[in-house]
XYZ file of C-alpha atoms in Angstrom:
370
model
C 25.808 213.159 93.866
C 28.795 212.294 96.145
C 26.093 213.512 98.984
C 23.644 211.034 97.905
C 22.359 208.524 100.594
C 22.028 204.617 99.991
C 19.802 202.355 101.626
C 20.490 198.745 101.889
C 18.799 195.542 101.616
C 19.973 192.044 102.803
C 18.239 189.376 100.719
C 20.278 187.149 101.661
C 22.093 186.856 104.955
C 24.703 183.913 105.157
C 24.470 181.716 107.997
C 27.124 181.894 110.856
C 28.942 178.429 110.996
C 28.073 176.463 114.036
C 31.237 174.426 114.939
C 29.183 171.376 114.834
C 29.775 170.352 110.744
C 30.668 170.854 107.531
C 29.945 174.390 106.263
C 30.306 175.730 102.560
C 31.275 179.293 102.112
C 27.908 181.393 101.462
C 27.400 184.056 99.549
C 25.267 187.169 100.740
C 23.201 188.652 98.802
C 22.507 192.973 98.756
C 20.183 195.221 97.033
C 21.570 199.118 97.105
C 19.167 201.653 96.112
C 19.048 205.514 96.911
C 17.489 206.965 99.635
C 15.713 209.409 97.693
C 13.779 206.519 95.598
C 10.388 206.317 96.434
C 9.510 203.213 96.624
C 5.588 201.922 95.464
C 4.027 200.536 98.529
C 1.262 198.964 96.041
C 3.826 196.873 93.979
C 4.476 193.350 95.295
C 8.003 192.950 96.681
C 10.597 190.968 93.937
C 12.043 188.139 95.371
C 15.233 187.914 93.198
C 17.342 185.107 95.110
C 15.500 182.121 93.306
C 16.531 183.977 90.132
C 20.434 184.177 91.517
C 20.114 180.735 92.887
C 19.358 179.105 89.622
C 22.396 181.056 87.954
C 24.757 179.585 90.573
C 23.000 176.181 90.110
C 23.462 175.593 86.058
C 26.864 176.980 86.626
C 27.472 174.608 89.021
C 26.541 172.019 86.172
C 28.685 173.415 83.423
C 32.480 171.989 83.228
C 34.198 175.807 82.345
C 31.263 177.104 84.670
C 32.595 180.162 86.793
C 32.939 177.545 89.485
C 34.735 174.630 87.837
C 37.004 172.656 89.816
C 40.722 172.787 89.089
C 43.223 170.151 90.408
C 46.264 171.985 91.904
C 48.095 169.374 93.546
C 51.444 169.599 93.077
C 53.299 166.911 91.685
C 55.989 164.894 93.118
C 59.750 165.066 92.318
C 60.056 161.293 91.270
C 64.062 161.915 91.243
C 63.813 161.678 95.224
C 62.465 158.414 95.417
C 65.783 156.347 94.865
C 67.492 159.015 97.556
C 64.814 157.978 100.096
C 65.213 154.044 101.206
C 68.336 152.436 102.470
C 68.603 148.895 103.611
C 70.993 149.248 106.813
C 71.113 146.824 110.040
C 69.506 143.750 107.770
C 66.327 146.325 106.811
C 64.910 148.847 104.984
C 64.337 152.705 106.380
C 63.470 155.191 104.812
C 63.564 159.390 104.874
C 60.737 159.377 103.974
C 59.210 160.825 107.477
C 61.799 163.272 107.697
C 61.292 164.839 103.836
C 57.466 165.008 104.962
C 58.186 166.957 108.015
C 59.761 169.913 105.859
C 56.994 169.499 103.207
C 54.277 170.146 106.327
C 56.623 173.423 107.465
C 57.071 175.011 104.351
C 61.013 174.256 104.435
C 60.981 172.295 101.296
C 59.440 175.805 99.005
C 62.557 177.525 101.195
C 65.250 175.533 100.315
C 63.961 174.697 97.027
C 64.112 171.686 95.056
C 67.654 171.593 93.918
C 69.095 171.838 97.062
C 66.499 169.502 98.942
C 67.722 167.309 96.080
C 71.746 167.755 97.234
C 70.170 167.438 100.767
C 69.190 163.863 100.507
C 71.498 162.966 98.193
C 74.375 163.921 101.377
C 71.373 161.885 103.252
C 71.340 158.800 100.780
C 75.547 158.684 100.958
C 75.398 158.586 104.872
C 72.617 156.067 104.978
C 74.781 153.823 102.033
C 77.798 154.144 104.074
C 76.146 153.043 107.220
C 74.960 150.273 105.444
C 78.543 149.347 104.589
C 80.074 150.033 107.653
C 77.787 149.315 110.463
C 80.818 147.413 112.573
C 82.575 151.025 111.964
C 80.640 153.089 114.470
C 83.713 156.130 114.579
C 84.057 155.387 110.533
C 80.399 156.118 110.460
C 80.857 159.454 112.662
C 83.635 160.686 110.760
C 81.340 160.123 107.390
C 78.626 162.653 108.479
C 81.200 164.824 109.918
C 82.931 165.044 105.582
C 78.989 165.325 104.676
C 78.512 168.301 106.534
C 81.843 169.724 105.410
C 80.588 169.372 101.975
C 78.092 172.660 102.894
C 80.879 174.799 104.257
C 80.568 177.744 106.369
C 78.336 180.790 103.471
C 76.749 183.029 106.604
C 73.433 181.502 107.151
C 72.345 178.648 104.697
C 75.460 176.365 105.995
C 74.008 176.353 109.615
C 71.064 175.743 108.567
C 71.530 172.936 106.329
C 74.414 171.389 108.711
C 71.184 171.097 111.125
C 69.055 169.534 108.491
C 71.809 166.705 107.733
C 71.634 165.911 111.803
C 68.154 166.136 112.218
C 67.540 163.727 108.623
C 70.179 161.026 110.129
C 68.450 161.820 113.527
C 64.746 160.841 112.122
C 66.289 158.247 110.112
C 68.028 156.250 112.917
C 64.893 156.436 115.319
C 62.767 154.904 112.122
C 65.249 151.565 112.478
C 66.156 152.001 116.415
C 62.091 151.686 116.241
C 61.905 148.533 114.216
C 65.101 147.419 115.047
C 65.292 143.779 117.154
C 68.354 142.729 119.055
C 71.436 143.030 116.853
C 72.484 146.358 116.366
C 70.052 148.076 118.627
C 73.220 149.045 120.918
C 74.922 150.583 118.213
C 71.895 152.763 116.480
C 71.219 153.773 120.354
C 74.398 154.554 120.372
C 75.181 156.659 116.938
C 71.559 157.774 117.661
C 72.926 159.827 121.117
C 75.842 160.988 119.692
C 73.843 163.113 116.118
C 71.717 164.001 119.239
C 74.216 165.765 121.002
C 76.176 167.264 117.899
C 72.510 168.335 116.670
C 71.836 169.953 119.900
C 75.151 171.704 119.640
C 74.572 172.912 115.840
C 71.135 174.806 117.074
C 72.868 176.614 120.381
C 75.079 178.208 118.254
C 72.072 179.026 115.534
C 70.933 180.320 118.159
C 73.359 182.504 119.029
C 74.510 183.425 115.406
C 73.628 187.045 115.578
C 76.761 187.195 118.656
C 78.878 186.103 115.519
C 77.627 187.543 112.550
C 75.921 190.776 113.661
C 72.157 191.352 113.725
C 69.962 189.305 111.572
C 67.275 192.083 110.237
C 63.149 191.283 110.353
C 63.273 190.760 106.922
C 65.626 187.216 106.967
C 63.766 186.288 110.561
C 60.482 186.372 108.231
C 61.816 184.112 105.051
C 63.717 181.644 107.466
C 60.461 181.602 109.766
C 59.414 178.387 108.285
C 62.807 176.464 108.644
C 62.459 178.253 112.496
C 59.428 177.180 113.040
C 59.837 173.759 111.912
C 63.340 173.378 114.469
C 60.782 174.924 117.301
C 58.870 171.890 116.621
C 61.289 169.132 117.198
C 61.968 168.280 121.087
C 65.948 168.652 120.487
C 65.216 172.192 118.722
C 62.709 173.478 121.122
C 65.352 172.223 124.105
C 68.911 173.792 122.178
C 66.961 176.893 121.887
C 65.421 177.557 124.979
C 67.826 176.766 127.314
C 70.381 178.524 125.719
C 68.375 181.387 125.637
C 67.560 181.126 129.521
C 71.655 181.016 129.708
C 72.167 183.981 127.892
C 68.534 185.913 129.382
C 68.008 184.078 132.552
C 64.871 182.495 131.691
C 62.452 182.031 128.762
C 59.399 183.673 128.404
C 56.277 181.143 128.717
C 52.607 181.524 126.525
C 49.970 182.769 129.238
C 47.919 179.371 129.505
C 51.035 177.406 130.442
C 51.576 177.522 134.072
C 54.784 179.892 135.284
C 57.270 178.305 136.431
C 57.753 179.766 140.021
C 60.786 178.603 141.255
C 63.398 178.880 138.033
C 64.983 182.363 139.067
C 65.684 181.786 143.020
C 64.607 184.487 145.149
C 66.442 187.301 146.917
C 67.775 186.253 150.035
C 66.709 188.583 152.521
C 68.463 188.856 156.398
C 65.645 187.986 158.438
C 67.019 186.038 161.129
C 66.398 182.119 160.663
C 64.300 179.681 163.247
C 66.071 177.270 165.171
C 65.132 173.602 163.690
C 65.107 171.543 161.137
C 66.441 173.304 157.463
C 63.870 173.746 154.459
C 64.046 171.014 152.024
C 63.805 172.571 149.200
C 66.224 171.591 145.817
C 68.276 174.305 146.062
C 69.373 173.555 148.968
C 71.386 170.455 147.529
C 72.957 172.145 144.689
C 76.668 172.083 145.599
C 78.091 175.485 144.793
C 75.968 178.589 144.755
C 77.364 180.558 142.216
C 76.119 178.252 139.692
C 72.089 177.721 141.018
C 71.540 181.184 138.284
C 72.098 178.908 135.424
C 71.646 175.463 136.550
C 68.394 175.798 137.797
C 66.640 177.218 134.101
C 68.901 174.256 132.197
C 67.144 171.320 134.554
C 63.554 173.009 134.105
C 64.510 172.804 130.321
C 66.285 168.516 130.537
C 62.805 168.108 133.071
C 59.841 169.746 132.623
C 57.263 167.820 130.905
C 59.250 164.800 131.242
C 57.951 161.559 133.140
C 59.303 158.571 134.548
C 62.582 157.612 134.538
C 63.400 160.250 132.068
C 62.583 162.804 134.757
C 65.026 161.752 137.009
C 67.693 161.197 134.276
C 69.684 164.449 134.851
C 69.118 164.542 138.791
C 71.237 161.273 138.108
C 73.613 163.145 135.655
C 74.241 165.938 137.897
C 75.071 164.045 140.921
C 77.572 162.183 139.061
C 79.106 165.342 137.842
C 79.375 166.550 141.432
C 76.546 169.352 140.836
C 74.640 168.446 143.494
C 73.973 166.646 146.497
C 71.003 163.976 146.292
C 67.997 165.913 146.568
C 64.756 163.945 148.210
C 61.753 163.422 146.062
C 59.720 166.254 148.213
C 62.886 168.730 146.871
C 62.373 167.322 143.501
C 58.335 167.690 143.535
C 57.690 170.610 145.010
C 60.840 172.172 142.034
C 59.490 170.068 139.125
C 56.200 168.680 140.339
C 55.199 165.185 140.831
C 56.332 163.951 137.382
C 57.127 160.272 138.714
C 56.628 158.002 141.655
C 58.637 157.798 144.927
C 59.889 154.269 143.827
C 60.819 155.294 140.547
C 62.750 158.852 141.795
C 64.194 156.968 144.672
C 65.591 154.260 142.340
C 66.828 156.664 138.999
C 68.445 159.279 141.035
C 71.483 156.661 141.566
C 73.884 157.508 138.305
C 74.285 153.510 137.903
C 70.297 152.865 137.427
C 71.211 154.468 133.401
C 73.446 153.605 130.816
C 76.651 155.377 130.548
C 75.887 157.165 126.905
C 72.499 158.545 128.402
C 75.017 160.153 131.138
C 77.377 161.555 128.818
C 74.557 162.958 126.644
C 73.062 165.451 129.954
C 76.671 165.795 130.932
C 77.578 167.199 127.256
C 74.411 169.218 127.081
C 75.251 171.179 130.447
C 78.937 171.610 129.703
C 78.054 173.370 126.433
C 75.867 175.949 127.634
């Protein structure tokens, strides 16, 4: 018997989904028969699908039919909804966006709901103070510094939730920044730059945690991958994290459909013999000490790449002021970066004074640091 041949018979072949709309799952339909059945040419074929058709239909119909619909949303934790607004800078906010965003990457079934609870309670507390105190900008500080000091420093889940507190006040003061009309918009700018910075900080050294604690095995890379994947996400996690990789490595690997980035690692110099003339302009040319184009290079592709505008030209501006470099012309700074603003608008933001002071600090912080 276990030599015993089978033939098989599609009666019903599911169709392939065409991209173009909506498709229900189909089910195919087989007839299995041995090969050593004869079959009787003189019988007329049975056409059994109108017979399996009808089953599926009436139990379609029936309410505990095999395929009965069950509703398996989950519901709510209504104890989070009076840890969510906060009325701060004459208006209501909300963390509201910022709970969804770890609902979407799986964060909130990592943490769990107890401690997402203690997270935006710590939230709630810093939002209520704000409220209370917002003439009290270093009062304010010093409050989500004793917030995250409530966590302490357990191996893992501190880090990790010390980032969550910055990134929730982070969310939180872009909401009102976004909403926010003359008075107080200097001050949530303000605050707003400076969890920026101490966020950015928080995820280098996540980053660099196994230098610290030892090796973190596959198994604990896997059950954090959702809190990972959700920092990955967020332009101040994808920026902590890959420059201070391309620190520690030199440069970050890049998916194969984005465009390499040619120029980050300079080339070997080589002793050919130069041409009498005029110097290439290129931007390494203008960086003032050599022994420091390995790193700085990588860290402005990371502050620049993908950035437009002013905001392109925001650390050129940073750097000169620090004494970095020289000012580089805007063919240096296209043919590094690419043509990611205008002439006018490079020529006017390189000069350090053409941006305010904080957004100075803030690149100045982020390159001392790595």
């Amino acid at each position: 018997m276990d030599n015993e041949q089978y033939n098989i018979n599609i009666l019903h072949e599911p169709r392939k989904p065409d991209g173009k709309s909506w498709r229900f799952f189909e089910i195919g339909i087989i007839n299995v028969f041995p090969a050593s059945a004869e079959p009787n040419v003189n019988a007329d074929p049975i056409n059994i699908q109108p017979t399996i058709q009808y089953l599926f239909d009436s139990e379609l119909t029936k309410k505990g039919g095999m395929f009965s619909s069950k509703l398996s949303i989950p519901r709510e934790d209504e104890d989070l909804d009076k840890l969510l607004c906060v009325e701060v800078y004459g208006m209501k906010c909300s963390f509201q966006p910022f709970l969804t965003e770890l609902k979407n990457y799986g964060v909130v079934d990592l943490f769990g709901q107890d401690l997402i609870k203690l997270l935006f309670e710590v939230l709630h507390r810093i939002g209520t103070f704000t409220k209370d105190n917002t003439d009290k900008p270093q009062a304010i500080k010093n409050n989500i510094i004793s917030m995250l000091e409530v966590w302490g420093n357990a191996p893992l889940i501190s880090p990790m939730i010390h980032i969550c507190v910055m990134r929730g006040v982070e969310v939180f003061l872009q909401e009102c920044l976004d909403v926010l009309d003359g008075y107080g918009v200097a001050e949530v700018q303000s605050l707003l730059e400076w969890v920026a910075m101490e966020e950015c900080k928080l995820i280098s050294r996540f980053t660099i945690m196994p230098l610290t604690m030892g090796a973190i095995g596959h198994e604990i890379t896997e059950h954090i991958k959702p809190f990972t994947d959700y920092l990955y996400s967020t332009e101040i996690g994808k920026l902590a994290n890959d420059t201070t990789l391309s620190c520690l490595y030199g440069d970050v690997d890049t998916p194969d459909d984005k465009p390499q980035q040619e120029d980050i690692q300079p080339k070997p110099k080589t002793c050919q013999s130069r041409k009498k003339g005029r110097p290439k302009d290129v931007f390494s040319n203008y960086i003032s000490d050599k022994a420091i184009e390995n790193w700085l290079l990588p860290a402005l592709h990371q502050l620049i790449d993908e950035k437009g505008g002013k905001n392109a030209v925001l650390p050129i501006a940073a750097c000169i002021s620090m004494g970095l470099i020289t000012t580089p012309t805007y063919k240096a700074f296209i043919d590094e970066f690419g043509e990611l603003t205008s002439r006018q608008n490079y020529n006017k933001y390189r000069e350090p004074k053409r941006h305010n002071t904080a957004d100075i600090d803030s690149i100045r912080q982020v390159l001392k640091h790595l």
